[in-house]
Short mmCIF file of C-alpha atoms and ligand atoms in Angstrom, two decimals:
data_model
loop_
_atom_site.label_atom_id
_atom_site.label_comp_id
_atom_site.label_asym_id
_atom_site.label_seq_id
_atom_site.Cartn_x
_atom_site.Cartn_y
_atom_site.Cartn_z
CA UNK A 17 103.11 116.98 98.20
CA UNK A 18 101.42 120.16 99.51
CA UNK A 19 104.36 123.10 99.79
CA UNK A 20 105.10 124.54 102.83
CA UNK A 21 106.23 127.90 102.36
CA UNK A 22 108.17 128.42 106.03
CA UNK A 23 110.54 125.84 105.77
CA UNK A 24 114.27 127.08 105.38
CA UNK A 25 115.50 126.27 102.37
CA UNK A 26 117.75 123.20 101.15
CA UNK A 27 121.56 124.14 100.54
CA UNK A 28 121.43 121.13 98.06
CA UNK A 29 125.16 121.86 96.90
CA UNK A 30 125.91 121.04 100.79
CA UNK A 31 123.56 118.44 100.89
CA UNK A 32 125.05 116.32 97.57
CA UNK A 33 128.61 116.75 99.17
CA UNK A 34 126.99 114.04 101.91
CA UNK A 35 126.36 111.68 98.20
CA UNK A 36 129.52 111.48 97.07
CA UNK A 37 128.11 108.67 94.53
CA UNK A 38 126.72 111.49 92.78
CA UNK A 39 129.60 113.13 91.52
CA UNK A 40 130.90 110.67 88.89
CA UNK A 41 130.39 110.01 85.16
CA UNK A 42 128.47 107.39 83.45
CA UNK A 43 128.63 106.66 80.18
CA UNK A 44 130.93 110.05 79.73
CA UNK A 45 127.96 112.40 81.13
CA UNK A 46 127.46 113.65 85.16
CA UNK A 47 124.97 111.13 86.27
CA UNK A 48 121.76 112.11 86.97
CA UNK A 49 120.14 109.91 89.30
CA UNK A 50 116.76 110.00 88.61
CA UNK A 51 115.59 106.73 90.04
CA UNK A 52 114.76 107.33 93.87
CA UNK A 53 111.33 105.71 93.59
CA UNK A 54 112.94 102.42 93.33
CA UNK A 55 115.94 103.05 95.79
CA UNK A 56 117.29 106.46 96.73
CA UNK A 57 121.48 106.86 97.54
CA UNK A 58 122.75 107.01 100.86
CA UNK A 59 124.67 110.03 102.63
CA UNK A 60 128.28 109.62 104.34
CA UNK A 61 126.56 110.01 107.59
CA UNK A 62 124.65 106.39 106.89
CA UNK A 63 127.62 104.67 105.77
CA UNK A 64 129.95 105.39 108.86
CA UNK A 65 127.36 104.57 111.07
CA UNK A 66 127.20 101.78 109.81
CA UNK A 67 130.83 101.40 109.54
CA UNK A 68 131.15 102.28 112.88
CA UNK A 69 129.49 99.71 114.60
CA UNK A 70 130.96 96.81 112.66
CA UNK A 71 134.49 98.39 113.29
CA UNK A 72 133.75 98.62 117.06
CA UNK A 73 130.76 97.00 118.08
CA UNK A 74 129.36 94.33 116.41
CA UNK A 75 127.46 90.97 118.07
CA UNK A 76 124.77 89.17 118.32
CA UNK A 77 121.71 91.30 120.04
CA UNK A 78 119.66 90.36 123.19
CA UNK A 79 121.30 87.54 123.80
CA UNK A 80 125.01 87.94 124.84
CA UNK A 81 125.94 88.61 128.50
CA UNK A 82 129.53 90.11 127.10
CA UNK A 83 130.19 93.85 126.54
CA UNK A 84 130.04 94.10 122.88
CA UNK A 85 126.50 92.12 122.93
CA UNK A 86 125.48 94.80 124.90
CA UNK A 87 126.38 97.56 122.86
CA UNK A 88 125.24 95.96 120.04
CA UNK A 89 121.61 95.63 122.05
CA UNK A 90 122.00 99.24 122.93
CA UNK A 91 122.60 100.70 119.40
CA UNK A 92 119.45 98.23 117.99
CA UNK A 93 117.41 99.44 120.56
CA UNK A 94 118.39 103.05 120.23
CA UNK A 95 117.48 102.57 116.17
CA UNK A 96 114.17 101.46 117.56
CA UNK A 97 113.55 104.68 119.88
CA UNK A 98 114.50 106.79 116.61
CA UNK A 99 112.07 105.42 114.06
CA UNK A 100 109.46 105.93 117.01
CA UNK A 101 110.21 109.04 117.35
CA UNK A 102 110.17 109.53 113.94
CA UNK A 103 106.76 108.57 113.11
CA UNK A 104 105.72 109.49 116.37
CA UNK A 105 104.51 105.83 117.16
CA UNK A 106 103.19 106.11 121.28
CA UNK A 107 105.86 103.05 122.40
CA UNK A 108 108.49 100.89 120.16
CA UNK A 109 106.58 98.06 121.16
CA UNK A 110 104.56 99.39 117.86
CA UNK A 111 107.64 99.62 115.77
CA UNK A 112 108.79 96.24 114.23
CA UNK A 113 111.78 95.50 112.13
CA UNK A 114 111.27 93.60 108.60
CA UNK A 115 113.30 93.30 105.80
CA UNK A 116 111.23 96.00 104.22
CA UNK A 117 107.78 97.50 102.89
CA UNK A 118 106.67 94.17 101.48
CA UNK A 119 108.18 91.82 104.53
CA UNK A 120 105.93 94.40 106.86
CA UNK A 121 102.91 94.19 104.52
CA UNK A 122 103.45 90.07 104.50
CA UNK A 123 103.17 89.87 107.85
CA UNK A 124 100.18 91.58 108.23
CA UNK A 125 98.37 89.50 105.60
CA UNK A 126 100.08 86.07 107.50
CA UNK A 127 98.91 87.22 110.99
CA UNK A 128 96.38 89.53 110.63
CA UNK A 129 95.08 87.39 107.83
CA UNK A 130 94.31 84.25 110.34
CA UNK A 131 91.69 86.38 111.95
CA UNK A 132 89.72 86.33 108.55
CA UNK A 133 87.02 84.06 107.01
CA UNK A 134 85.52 83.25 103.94
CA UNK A 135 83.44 85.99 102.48
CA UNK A 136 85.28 88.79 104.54
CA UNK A 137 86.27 91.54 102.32
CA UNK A 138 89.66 93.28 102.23
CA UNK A 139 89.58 96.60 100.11
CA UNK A 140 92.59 98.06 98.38
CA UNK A 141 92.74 100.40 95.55
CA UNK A 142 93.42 99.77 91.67
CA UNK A 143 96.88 101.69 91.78
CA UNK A 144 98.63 99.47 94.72
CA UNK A 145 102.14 98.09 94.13
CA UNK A 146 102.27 94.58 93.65
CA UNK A 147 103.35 93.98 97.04
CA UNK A 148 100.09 95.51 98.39
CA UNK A 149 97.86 92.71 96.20
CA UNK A 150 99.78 89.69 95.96
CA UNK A 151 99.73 89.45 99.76
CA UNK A 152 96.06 90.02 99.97
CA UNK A 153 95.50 87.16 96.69
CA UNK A 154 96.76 84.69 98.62
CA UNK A 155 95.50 85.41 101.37
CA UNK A 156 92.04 84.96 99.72
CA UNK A 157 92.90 81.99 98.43
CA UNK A 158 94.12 80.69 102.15
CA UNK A 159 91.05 81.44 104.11
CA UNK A 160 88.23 82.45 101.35
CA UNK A 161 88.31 86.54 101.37
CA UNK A 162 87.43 88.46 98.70
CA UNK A 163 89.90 91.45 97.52
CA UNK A 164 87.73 94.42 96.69
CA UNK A 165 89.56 96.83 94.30
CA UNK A 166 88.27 100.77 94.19
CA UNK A 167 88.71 102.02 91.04
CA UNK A 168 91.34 104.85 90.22
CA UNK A 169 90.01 108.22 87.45
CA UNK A 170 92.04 108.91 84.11
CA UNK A 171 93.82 111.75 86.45
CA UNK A 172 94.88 108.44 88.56
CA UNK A 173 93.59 109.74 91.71
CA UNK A 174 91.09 107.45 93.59
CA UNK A 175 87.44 107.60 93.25
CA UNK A 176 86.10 108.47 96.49
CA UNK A 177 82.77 108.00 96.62
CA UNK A 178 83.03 104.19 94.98
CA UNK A 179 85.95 103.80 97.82
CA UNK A 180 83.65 104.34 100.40
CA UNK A 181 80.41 102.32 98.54
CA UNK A 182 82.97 99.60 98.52
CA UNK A 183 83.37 99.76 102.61
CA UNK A 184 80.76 97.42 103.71
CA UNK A 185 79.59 95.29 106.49
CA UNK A 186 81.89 92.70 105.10
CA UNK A 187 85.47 94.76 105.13
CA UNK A 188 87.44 93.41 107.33
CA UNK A 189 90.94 95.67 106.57
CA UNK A 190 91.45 98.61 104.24
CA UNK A 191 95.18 98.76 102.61
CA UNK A 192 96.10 101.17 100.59
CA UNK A 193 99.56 103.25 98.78
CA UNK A 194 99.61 106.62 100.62
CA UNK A 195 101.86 107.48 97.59
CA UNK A 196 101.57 105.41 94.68
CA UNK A 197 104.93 104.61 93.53
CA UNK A 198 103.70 104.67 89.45
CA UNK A 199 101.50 107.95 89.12
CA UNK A 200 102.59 109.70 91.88
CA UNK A 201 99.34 110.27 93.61
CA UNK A 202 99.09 111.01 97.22
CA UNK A 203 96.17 109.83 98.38
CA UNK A 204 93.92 111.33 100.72
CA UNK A 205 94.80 109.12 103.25
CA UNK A 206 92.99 110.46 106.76
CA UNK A 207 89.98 110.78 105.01
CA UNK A 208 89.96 106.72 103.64
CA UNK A 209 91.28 106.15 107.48
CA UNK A 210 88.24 108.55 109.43
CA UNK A 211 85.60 106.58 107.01
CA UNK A 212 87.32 103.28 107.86
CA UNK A 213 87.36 103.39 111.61
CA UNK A 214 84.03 105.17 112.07
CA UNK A 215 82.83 101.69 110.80
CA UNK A 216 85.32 99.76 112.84
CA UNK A 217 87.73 98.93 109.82
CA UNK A 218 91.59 98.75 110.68
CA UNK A 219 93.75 100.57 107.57
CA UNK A 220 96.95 99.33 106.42
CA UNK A 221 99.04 102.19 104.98
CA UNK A 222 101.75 101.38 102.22
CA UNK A 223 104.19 104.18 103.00
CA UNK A 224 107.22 103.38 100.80
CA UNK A 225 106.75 105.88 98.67
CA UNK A 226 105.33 108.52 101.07
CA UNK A 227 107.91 108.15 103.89
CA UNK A 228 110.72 109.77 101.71
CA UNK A 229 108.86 113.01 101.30
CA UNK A 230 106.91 114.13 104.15
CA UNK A 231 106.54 114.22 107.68
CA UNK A 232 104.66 111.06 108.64
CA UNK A 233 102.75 111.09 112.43
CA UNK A 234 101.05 107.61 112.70
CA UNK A 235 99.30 109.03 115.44
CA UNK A 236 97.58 112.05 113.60
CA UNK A 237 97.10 109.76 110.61
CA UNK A 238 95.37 107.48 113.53
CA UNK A 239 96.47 104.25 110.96
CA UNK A 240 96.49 100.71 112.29
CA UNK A 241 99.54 99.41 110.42
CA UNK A 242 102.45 101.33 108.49
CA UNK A 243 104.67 99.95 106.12
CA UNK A 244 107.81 101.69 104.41
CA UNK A 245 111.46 100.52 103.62
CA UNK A 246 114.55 102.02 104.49
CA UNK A 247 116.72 102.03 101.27
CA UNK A 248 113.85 104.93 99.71
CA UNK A 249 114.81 106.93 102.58
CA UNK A 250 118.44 107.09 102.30
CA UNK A 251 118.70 103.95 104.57
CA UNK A 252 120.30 100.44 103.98
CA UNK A 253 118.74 97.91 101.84
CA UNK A 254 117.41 94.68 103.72
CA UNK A 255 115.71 96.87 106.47
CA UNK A 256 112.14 98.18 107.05
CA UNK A 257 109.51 98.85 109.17
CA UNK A 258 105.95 97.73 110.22
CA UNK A 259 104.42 100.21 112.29
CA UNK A 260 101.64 98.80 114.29
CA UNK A 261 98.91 100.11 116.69
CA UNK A 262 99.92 98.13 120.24
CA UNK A 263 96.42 97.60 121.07
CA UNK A 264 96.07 95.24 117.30
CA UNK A 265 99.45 94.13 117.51
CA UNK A 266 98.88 92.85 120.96
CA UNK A 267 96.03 90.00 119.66
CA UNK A 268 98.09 89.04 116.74
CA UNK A 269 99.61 85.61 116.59
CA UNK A 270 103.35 85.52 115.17
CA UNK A 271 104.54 85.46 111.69
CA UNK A 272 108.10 83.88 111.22
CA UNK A 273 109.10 81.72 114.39
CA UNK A 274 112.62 80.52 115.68
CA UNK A 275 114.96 82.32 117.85
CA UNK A 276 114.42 86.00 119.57
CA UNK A 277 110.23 85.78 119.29
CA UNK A 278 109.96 83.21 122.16
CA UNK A 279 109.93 83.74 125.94
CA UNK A 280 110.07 79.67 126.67
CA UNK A 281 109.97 76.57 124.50
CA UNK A 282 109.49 73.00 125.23
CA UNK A 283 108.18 70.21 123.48
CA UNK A 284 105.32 70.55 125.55
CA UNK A 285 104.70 73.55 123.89
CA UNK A 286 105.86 77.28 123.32
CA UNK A 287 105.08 80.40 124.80
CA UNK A 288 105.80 83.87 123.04
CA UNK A 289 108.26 86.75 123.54
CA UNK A 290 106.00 90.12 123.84
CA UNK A 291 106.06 92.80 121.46
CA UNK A 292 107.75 94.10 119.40
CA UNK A 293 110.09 90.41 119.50
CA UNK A 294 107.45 88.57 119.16
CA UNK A 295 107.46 89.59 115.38
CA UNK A 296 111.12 89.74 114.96
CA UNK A 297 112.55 85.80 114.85
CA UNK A 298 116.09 85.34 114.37
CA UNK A 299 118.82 87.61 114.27
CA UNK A 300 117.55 90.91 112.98
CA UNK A 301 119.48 92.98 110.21
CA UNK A 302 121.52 95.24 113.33
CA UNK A 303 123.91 96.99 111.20
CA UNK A 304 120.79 97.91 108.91
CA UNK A 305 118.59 99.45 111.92
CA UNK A 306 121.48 101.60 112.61
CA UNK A 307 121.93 103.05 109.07
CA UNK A 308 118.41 103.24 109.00
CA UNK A 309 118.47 105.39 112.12
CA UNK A 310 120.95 107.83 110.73
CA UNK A 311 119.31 108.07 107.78
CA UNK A 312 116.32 109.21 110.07
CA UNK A 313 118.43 111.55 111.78
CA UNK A 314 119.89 112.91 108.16
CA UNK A 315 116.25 113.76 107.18
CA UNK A 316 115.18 115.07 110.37
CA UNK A 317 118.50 117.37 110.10
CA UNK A 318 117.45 118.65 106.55
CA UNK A 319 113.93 119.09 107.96
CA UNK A 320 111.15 117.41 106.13
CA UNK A 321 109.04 120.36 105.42
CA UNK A 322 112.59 121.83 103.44
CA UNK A 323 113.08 118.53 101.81
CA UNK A 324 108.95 118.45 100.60
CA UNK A 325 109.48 122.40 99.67
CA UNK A 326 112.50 121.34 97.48
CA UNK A 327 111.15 118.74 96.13
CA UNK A 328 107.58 120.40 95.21
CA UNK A 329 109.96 122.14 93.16
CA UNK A 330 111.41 120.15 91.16
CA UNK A 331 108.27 118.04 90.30
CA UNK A 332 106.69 121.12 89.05
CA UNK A 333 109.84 122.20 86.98
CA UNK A 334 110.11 119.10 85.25
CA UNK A 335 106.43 118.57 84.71
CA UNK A 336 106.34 121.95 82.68
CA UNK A 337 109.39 121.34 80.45
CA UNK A 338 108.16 117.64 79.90
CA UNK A 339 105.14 118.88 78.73
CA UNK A 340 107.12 121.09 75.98
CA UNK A 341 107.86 117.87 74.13
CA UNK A 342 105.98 116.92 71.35
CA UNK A 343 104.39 113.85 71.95
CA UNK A 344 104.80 113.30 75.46
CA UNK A 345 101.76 112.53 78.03
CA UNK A 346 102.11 112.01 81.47
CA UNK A 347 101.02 109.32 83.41
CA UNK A 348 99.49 110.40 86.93
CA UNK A 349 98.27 113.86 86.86
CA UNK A 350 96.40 114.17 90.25
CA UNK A 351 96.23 116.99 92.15
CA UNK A 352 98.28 116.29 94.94
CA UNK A 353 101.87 114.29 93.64
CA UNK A 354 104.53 113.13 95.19
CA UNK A 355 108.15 113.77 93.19
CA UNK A 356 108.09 111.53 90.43
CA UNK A 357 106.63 111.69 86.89
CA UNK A 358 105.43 109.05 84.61
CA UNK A 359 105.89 109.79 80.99
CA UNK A 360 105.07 107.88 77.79
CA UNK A 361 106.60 109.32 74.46
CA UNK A 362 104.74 108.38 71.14
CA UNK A 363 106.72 105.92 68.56
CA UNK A 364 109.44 104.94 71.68
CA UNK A 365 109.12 101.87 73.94
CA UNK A 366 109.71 103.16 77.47
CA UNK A 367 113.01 100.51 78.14
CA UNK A 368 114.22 102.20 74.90
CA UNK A 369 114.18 105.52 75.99
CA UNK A 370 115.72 104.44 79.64
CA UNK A 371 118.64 102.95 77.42
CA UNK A 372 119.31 105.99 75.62
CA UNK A 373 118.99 108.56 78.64
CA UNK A 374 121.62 105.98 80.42
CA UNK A 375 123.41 106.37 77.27
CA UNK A 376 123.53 110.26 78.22
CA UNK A 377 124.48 109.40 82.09
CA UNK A 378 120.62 109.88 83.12
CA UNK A 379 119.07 107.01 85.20
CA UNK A 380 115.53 107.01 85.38
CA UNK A 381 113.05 103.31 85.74
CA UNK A 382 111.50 101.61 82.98
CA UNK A 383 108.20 99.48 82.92
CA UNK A 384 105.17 98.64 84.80
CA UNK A 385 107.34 99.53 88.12
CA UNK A 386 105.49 96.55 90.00
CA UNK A 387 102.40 98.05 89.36
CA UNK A 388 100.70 96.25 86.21
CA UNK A 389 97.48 96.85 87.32
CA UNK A 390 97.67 100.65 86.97
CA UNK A 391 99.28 99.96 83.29
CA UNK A 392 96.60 97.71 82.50
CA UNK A 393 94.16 100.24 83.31
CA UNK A 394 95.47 103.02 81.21
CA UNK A 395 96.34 100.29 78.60
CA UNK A 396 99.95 100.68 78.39
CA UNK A 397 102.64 98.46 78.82
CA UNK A 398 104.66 100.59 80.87
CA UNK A 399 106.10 103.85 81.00
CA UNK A 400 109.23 105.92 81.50
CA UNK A 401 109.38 106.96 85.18
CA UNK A 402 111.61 109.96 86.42
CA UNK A 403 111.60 110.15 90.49
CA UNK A 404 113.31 112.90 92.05
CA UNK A 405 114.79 113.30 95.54
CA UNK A 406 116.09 116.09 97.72
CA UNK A 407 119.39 116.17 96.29
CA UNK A 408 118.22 116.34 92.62
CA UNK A 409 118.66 119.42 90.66
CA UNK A 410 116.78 121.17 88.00
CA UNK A 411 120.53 121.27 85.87
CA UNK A 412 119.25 117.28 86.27
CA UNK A 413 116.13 117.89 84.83
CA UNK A 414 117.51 120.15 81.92
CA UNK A 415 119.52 116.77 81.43
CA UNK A 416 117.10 114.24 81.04
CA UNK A 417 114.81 116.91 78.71
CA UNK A 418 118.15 117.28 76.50
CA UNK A 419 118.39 113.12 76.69
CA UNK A 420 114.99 113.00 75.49
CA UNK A 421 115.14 115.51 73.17
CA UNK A 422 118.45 113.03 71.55
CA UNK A 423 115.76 110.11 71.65
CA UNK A 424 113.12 111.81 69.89
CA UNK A 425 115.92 112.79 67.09
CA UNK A 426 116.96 109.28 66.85
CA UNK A 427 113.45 107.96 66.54
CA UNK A 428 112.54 110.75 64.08
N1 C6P B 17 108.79 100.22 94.59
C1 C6P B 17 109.72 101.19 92.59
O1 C6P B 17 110.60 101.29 91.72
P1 C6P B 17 110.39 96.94 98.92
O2 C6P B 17 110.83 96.29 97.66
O3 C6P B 17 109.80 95.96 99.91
O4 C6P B 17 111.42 97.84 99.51
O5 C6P B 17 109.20 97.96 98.51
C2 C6P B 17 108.09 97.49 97.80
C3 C6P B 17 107.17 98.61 97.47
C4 C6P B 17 105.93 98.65 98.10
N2 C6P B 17 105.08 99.65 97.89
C5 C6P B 17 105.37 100.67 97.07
C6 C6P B 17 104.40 101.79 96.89
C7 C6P B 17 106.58 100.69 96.39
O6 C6P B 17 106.88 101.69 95.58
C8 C6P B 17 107.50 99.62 96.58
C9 C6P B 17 108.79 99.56 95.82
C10 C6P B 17 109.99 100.33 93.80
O7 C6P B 17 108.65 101.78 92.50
C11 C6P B 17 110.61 99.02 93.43
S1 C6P B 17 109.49 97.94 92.62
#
């Protein structure tokens, strides 16, 4: 993430007081939670809003004619006009609720997907998670696509120029990690989006990983669709978001049906709620939008350009004392990285050395992290991954280099 110097910075002794899940022991050692990549820990602030509304205001949404169905509409609805607002979206009828990054990303290969034919293209890039290819294989296999893959360098940064050879007469959508969740590389995102939609190409973001860190303006970014999760951004599990242009959402047929997406239904036939409902069937995670909102609110409170400065930090603390460690490489050493770094140490299986960091109270991920393509082309079976957030310390750091300092000993 680029550094921006202006931005006041982070009291993170204040800020962890909101984490109170970070002060304990594990395994007879401070924890050091080191494993915000996968899922990030949620401030007080998230939890009693959460709280709040089921102690007071919980029902059914859109539906009720009684007071508490009402307020329950009313909070939803308010969640709605925050992540707008947020990722400065132009109406909510863009913003859509989904269970998370890969729900969002699902529905856009379901309903997007039935626009497509066999021999379209639909170009992603060789370090997407899993649940930006899996979508997009079966959705070749439905209808007769063909997944295009550009090719990632040994820095794991995308290669450009065979990026935009691949963008042909035939691509049909572009989806691509703005942050890929195993290297760490931000990718130049409004450049891959300018080259698509000078050629007519809508882009797919995957912004699970990117969300977190930085200010994200789906307007500047001028993306068609943009996917992230709540529980990386101090939000609830079970709730996401699929950001979507009106003007594409508007021709898309629905994904899930049942309740909440209709306007009428007969046996005659069935005629559609408009948006965002239309994409939303059955009762939606309420409770979730809400936390998801105040975790929205938490960020916006710390300031995003603090949180990025902070973080900027740390990545470039720990990459230098990692890199004092005999035998260590890292994984993912692009120019521009998000807060995470992917390690390999020589003679020790990855899950090893997550067992004996644990052993020292320091969680970090172990494995292909859902991304096996990117381990297949560096020919590894996985790797140790340490992902930092805004509350993360370098005393943290100093923790996992003295846990992996123990491993080395024990491996000696
Ligand atoms: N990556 C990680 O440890 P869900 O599970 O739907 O909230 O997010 C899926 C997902 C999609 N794209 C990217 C870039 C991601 O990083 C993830 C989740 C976690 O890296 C868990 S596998």
């Amino acid at each position: 993430m680029s550094l921006v110097t202006a931005s006041p910075p982070l009291d993170v002794e204040a800020v962890r007081g909101d984490f109170p899940i970070l002060a304990q022991q594990v395994n007879g050692h401070p924890l050091a939670y080191l494993d915000n990549a996968a899922s990030s820990q949620r401030p007080l602030q998230v939890l009693e809003a959460m709280q709040n509304y089921y102690t007071h205001d919980h029902a059914n949404v859109h539906r009720g004619v009684h007071s508490l169905s009402h307020r329950a509409t009313d909070h939803y609805e308010a969640a709605r006009e925050t992540v707008r607002a947020f990722v400065n979206a132009a109406s909510v009828r863009e913003i859509i609720f989904t269970r998370g990054t890969t729900e969002a990303i699902n529905l856009v290969a379901f309903s997007f997907g039935q626009r497509l034919q066999a021999g379209d293209e639909i170009l992603i890039t060789a370090m997407e998670h899993h649940s930006n290819i899996v979508p997009w294989q079966l959705l070749c296999e439905r209808s007769g696509a063909v997944l295009r893959v550009a090719p990632i360098n040994d820095a794991g940064e995308l290669v450009l120029a065979e990026f935009m050879a691949l963008l042909g007469p035939r691509t049909k959508l572009v989806a691509v990690t703005h942050v890929s969740n195993a290297l760490g590389t931000v990718n130049p995102v409004k450049v891959l989006i300018a080259a698509a939609r000078s050629r007519g190409i809508p882009v797919l973001l995957d912004g699970a990983q990117a969300i977190p860190h930085q200010a994200v303006d789906v307007r500047d970014l001028d993306c068609d669709f943009y996917a992230f999760s709540g529980h990386k951004m101090c939000g609830p599990t079970g709730i996401g978001v699929l950001y979507g242009r009106e003007a594409m959402l508007q021709d898309l047929p629905p994904f899930q049906s049942g309740g909440d997406m209709i306007l009428t239904v007969s046996f005659k036939g069935t005629t559609y709620n408009e948006l965002p409902y239309r994409f939303e069937a059955g009762t939606p995670h309420i409770a979730g939008a809400i936390g998801l909102a105040a975790a929205m609110n938490y960020l916006t409170r710390l300031g995003l350009p603090s949180i990025a400065a902070w973080e900027a930090g740390l990545l470039s603390y720990a990459t230098g004392l990692l890199l004092q460690l005999p035998g260590l490489s890292i994984v993912g050493t692009a120019r521009d990285k998000a807060s995470l770094v992917s390690f390999n140490i020589a003679g020790i299986h990855p899950h090893d050395l997550g067992t004996i960091l644990d052993q020292r109270g320091v969680a970090i991920r172990a494995g292909h992290h859902c991304a096996m393509p990117v381990m297949e082309r560096f020919g590894l079976a996985g790797t140790a991954r340490a992902s930092f957030a805004f509350y993360n310390t370098r005393g943290e750091i100093d923790q996992l280099l003295d846990a992996l300092r123990l491993a080395q000993r024990m491996f000696a």
